[in-house]
XYZ file of N, CA, C and O in Angstrom:
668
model
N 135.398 47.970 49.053
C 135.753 47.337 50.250
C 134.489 47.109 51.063
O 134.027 48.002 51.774
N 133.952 45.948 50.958
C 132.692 45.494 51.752
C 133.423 44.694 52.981
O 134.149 43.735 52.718
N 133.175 45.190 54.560
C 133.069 44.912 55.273
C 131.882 43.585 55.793
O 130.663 43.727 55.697
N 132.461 42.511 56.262
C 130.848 41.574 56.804
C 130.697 42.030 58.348
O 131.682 41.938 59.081
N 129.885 42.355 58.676
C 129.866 42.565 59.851
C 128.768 41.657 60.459
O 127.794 41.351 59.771
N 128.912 41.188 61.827
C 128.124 39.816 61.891
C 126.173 41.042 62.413
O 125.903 42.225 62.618
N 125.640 40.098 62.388
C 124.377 40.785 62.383
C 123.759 41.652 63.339
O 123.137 42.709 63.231
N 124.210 40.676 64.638
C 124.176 41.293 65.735
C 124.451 42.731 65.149
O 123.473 43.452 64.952
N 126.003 43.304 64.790
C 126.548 44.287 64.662
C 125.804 45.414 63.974
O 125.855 46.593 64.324
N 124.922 44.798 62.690
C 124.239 45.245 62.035
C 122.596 46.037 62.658
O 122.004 47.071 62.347
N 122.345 45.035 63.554
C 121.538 45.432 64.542
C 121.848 46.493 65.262
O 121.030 47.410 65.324
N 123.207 46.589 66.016
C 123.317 47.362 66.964
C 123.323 48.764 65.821
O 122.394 49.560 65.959
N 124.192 48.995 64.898
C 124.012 50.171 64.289
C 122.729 50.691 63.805
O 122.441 51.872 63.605
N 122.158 49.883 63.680
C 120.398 50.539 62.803
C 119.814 51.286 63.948
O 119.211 52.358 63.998
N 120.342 49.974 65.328
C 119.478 50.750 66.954
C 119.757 52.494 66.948
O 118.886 53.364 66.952
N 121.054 52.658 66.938
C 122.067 53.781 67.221
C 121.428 54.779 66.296
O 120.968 55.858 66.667
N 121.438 54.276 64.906
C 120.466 55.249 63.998
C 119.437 55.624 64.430
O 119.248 56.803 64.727
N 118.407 54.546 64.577
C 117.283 55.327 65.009
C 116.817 56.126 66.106
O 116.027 57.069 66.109
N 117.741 55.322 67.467
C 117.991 56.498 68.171
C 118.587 58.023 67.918
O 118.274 59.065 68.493
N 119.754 57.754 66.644
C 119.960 59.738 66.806
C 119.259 59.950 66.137
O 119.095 61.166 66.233
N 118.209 59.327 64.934
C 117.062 60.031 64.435
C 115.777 60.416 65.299
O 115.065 61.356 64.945
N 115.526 59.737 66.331
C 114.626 60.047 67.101
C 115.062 61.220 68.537
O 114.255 61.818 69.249
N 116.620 61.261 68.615
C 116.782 62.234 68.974
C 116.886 63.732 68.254
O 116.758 64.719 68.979
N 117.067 63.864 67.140
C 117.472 64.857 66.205
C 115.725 65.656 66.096
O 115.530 66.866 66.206
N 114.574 64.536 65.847
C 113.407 64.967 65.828
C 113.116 65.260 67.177
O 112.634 66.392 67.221
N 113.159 64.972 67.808
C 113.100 65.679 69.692
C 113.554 67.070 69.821
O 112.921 68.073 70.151
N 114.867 66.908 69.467
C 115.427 68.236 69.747
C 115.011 69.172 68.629
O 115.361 70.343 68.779
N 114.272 68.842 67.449
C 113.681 69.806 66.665
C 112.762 70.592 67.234
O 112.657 71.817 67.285
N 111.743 69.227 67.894
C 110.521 69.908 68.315
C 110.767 71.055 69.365
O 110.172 72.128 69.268
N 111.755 70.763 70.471
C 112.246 71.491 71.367
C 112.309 72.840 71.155
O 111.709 73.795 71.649
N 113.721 72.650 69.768
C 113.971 74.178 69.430
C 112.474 74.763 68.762
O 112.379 75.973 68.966
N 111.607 74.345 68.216
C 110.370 74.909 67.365
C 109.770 75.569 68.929
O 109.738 76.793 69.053
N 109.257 74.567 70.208
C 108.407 75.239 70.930
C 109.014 76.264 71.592
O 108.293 77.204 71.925
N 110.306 76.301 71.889
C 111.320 77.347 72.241
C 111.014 78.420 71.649
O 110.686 79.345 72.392
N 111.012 78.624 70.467
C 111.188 79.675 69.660
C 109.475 80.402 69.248
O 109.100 81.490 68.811
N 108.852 79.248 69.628
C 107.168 80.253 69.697
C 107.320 80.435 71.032
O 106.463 81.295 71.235
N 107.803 80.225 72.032
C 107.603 81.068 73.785
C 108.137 81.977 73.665
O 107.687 82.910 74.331
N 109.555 82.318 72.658
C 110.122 83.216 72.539
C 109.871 84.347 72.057
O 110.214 85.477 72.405
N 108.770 83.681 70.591
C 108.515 85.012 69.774
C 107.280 85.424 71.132
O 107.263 86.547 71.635
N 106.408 84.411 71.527
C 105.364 85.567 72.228
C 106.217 86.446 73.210
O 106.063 87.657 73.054
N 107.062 86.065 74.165
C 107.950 86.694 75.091
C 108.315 88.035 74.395
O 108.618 89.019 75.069
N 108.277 88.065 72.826
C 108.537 89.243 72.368
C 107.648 90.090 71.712
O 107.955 91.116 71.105
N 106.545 89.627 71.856
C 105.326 90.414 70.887
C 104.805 91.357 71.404
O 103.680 91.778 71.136
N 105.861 91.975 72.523
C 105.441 93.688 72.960
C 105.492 94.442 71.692
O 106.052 93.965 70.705
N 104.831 95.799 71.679
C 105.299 96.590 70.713
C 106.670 97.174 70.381
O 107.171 97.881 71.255
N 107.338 96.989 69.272
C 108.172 97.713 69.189
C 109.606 96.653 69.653
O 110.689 97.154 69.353
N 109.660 95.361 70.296
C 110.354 94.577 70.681
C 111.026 93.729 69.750
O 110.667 92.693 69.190
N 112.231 94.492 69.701
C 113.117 92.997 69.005
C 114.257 92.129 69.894
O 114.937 91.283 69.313
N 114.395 92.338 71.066
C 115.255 91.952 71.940
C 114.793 91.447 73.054
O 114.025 92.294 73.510
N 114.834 90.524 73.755
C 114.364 90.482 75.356
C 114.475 91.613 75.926
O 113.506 92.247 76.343
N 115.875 92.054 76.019
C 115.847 93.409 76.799
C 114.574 94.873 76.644
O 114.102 95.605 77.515
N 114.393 94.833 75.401
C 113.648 95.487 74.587
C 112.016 95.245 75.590
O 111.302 96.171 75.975
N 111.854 94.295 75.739
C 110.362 93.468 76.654
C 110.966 93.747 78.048
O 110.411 94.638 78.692
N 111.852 93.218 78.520
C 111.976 93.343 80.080
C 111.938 94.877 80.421
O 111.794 95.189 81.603
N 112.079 96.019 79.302
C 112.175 97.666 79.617
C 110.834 97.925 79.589
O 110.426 98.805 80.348
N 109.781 97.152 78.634
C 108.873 97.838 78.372
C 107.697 96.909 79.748
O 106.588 97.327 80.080
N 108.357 95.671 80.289
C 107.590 95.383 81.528
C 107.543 96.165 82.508
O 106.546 96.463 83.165
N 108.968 96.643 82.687
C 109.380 97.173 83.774
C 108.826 98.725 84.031
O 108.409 99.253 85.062
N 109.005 99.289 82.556
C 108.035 100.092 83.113
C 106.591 100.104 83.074
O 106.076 101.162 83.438
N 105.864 99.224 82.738
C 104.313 99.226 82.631
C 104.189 98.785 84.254
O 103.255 99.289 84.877
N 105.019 97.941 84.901
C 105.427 97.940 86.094
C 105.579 99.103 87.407
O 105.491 98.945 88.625
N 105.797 100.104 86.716
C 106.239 101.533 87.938
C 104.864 101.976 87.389
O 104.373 102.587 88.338
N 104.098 101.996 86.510
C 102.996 102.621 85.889
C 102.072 102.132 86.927
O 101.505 102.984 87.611
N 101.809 100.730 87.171
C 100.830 100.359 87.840
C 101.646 100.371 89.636
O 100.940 100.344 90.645
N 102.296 100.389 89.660
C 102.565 100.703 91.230
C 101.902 102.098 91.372
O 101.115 102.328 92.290
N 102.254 103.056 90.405
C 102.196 104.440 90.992
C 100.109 104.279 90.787
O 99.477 105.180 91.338
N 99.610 103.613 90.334
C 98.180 103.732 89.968
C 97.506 102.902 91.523
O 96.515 103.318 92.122
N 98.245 101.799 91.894
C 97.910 101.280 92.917
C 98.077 102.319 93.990
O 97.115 102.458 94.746
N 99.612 103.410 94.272
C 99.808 103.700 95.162
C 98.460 105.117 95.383
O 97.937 105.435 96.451
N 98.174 105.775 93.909
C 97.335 106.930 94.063
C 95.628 106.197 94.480
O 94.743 106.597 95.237
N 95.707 105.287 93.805
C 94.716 104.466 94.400
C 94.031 104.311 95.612
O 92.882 104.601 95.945
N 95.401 103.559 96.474
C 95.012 103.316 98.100
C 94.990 104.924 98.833
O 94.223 105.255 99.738
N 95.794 105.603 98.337
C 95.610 107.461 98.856
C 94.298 107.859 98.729
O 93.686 108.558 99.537
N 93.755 107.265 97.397
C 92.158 107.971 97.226
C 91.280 107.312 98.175
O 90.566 107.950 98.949
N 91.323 106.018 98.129
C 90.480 105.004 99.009
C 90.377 105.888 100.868
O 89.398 106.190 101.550
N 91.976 106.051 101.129
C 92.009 105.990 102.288
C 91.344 107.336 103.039
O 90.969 107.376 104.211
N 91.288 108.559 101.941
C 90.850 109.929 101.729
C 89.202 109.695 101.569
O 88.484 110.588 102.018
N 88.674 108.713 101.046
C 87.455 108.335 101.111
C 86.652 107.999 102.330
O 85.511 108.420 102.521
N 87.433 107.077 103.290
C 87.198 106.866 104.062
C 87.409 107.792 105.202
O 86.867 107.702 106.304
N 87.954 108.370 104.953
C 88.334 109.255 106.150
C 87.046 110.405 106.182
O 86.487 110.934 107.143
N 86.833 110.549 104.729
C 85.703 111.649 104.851
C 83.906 111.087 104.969
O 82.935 111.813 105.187
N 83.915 109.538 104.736
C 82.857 109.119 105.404
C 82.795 109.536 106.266
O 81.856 110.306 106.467
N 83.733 109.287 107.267
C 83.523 109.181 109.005
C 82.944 110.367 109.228
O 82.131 110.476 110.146
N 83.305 111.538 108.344
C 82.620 112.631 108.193
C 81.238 113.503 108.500
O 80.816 114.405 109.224
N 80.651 112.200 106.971
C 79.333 112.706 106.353
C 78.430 111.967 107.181
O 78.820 111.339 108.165
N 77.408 112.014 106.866
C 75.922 112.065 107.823
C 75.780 110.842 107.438
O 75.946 110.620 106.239
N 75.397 109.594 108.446
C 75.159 108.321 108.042
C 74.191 108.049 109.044
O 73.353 107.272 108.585
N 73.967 108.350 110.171
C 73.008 108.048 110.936
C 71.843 109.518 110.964
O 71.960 110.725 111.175
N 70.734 108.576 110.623
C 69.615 109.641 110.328
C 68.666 109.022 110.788
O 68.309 107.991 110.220
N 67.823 109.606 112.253
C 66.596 108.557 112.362
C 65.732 110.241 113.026
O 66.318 111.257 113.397
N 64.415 110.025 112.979
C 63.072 110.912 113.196
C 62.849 110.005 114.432
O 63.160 108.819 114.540
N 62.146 110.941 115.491
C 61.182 110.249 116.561
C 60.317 111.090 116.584
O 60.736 112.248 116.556
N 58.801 110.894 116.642
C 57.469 111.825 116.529
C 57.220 111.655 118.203
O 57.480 110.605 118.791
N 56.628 112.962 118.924
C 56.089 112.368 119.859
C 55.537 113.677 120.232
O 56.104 114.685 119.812
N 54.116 113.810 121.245
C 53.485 114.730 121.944
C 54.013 115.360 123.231
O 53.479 114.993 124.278
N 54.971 116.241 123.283
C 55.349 116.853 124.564
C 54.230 117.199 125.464
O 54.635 117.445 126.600
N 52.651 117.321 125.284
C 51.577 117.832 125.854
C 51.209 116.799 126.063
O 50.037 117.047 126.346
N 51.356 115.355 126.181
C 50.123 114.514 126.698
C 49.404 114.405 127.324
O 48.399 113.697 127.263
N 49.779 115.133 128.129
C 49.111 115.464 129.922
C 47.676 116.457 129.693
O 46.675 116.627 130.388
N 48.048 116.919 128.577
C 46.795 118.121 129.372
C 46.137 118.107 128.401
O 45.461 119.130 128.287
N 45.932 116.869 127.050
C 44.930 116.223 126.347
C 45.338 117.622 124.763
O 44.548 117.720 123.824
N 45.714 117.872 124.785
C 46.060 118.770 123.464
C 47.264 118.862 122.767
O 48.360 118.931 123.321
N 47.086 118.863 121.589
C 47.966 118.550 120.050
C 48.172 116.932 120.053
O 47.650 116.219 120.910
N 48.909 116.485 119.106
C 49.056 114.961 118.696
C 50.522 114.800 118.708
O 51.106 115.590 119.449
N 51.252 113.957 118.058
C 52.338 113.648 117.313
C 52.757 114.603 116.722
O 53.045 114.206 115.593
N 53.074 116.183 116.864
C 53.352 116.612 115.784
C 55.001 117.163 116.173
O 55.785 117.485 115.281
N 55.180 117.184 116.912
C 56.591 117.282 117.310
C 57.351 116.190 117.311
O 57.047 115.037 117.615
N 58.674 116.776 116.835
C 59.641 115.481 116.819
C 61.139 116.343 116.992
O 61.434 117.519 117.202
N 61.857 115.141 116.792
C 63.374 115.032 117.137
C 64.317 114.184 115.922
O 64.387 112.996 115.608
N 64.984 115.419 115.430
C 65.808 114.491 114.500
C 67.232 114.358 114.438
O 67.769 115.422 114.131
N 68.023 113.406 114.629
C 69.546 113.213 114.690
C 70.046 113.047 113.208
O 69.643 112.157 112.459
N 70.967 114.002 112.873
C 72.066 113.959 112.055
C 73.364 113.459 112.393
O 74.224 114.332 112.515
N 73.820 111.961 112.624
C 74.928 111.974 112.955
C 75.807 111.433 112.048
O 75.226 110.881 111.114
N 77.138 111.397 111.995
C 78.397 110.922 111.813
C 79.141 109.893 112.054
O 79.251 109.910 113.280
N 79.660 109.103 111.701
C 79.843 107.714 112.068
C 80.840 108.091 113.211
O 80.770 107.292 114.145
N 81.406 108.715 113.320
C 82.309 109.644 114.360
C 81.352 109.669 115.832
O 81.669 109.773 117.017
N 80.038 109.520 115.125
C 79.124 110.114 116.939
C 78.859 112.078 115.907
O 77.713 112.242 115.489
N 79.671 113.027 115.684
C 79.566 114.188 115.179
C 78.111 114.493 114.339
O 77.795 114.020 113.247
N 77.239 115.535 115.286
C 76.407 116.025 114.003
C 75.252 117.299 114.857
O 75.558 118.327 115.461
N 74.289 116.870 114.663
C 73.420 117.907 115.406
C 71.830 116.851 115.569
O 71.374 115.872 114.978
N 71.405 117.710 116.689
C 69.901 117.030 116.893
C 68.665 118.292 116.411
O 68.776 119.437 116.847
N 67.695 117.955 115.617
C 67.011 119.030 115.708
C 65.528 118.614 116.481
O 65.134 117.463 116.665
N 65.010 119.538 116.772
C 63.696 119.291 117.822
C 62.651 120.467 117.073
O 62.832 121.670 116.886
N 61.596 119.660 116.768
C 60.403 121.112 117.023
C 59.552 120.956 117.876
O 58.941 119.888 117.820
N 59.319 121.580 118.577
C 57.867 121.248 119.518
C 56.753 121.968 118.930
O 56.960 123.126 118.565
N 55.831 121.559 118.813
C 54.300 121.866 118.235
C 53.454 122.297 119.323
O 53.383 121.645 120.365
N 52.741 123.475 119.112
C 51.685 123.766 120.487
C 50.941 124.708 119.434
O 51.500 125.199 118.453
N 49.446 124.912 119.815
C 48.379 125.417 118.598
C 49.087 127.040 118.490
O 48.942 127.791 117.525
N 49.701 127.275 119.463
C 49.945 129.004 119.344
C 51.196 129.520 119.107
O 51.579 130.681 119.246
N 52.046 128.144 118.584
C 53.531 128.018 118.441
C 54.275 127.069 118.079
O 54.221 125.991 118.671
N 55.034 127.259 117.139
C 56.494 126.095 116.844
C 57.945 126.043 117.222
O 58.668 126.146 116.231
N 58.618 125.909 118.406
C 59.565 126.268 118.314
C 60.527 124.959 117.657
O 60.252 123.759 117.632
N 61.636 125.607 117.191
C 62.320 124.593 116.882
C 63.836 124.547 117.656
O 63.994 125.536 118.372
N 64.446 124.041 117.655
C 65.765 123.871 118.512
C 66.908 122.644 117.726
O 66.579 121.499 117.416
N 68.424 123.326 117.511
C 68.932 122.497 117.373
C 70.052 122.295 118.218
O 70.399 123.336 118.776
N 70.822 121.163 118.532
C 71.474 120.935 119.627
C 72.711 120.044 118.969
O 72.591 118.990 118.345
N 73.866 120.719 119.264
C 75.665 120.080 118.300
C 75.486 118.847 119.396
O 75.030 118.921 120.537
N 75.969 117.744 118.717
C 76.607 116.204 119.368
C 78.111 116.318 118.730
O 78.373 116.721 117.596
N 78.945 115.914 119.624
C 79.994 115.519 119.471
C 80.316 113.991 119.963
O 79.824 113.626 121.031
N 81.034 113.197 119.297
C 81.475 111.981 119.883
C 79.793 111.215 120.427
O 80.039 110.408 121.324
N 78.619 111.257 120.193
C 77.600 110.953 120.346
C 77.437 111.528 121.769
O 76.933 110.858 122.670
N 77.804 112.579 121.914
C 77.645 113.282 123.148
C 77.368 114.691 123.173
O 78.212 115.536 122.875
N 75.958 115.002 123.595
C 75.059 116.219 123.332
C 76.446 117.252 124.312
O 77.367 116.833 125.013
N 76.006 118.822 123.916
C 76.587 119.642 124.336
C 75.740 120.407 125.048
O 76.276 121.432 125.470
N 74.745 120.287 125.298
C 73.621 121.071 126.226
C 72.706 119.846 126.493
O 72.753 118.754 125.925
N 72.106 120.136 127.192
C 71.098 119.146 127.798
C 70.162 118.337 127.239
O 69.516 119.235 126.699
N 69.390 117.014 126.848
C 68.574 116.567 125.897
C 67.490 116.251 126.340
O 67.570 115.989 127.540
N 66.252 116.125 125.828
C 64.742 116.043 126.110
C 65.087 114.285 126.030
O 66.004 113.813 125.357
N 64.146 113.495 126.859
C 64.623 112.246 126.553
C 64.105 111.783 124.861
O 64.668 110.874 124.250
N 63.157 112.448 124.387
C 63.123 112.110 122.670
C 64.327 112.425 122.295
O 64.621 111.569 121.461
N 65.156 113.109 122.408
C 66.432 113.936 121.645
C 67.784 112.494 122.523
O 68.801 112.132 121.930
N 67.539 112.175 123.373
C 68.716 111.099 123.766
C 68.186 110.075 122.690
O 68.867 109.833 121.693
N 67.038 109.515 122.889
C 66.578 108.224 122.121
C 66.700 108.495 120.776
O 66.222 107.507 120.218
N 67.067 109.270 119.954
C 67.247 109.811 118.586
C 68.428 109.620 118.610
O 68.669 108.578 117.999
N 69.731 110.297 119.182
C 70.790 109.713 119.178
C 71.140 108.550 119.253
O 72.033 108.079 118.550
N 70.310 107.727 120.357
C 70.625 106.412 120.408
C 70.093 105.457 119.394
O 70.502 104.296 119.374
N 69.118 105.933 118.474
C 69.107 105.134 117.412
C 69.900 105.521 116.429
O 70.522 104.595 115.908
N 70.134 106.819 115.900
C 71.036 107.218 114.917
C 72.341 106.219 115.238
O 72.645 105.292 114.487
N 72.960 106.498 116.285
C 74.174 105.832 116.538
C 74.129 103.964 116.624
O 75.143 103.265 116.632
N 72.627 103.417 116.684
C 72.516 102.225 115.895
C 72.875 102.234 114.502
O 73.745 101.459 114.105
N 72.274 103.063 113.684
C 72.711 103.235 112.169
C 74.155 103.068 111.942
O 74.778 102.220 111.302
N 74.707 104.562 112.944
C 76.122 104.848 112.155
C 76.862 103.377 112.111
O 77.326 103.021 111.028
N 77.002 102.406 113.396
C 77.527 101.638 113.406
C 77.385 100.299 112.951
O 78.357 99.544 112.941
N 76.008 99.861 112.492
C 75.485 98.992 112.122
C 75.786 99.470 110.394
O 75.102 98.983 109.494
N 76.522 100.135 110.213
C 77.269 101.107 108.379
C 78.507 100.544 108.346
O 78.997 100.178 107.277
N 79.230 100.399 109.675
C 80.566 99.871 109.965
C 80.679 98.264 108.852
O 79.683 97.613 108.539
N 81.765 97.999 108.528
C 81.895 96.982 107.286
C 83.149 96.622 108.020
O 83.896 95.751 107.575
């Protein structure tokens, strides 16, 4: 039983063909790239399931929260104990005797401070028949006994340092 079908007709069916052949190869390619996103989506260890990957994200997930969270604890414990430690450190040399033409530079004044302002000043004074030395607690960049003006100007540069450390 041969059908004539006029040409047109013949036309329109070949169209129709090659369209579902060119759809059939579309949707091949589709399912192929599907199925390599899929296998990588699964190339955790040990993964044969999505679920299998979303357990083993999830927890590599709480792993790195808890690493971030001990993290910022250490950081913040870091910083706290800067404010601590000794960051401003400056020497001033100078002759307490100028006046009466004897000794040189050999006395000085040195600030240990803390970015806090916290630390101590030390002083020696030099004289041919003696050294004394003296140290004096700062708190908050604020002496606790009285200061020689070398021993203020030592603070006041140390406390250039501490803060010029500030970030």
């Amino acid at each position: 039983m041969n059908i004539d079908l006029p040409v047109s007709l013949d036309i329109l069916v070949i169209a129709v063909i090659v369209v579902l052949v060119a759809l059939v190869l579309f949707l091949i390619y589709w399912i192929i790239r599907i199925e390599r996103k899929f296998s990588i989506l699964l190339a955790t260890k040990n993964a044969e399931t999505l679920e299998d990957t979303l357990v083993a994200i999830y927890k590599n997930l709480d792993k790195l929260n808890g690493f971030r969270e001990k993290t910022e604890t250490h950081i913040n414990d870091l910083e706290n104990r800067m404010q601590t430690a000794v960051r401003g450190v400056e020497t001033v040399r100078f002759n307490p005797f100028a006046g009466d033409g004897s000794g040189g530079n050999h006395s000085f004044a040195t600030a240990l401070i803390s970015e806090r302002g916290d630390g101590i000043v030390l002083s020696s004074l030099y004289a041919r028949e003696r050294t004394n030395v003296f140290s004096k607690r700062v708190t908050s960049f604020k002496p606790h006994q009285e200061l020689s003006e070398e021993e203020q100007n030592v603070i006041d540069l140390a406390r250039v340092l501490t803060q010029g450390n500030k970030k």
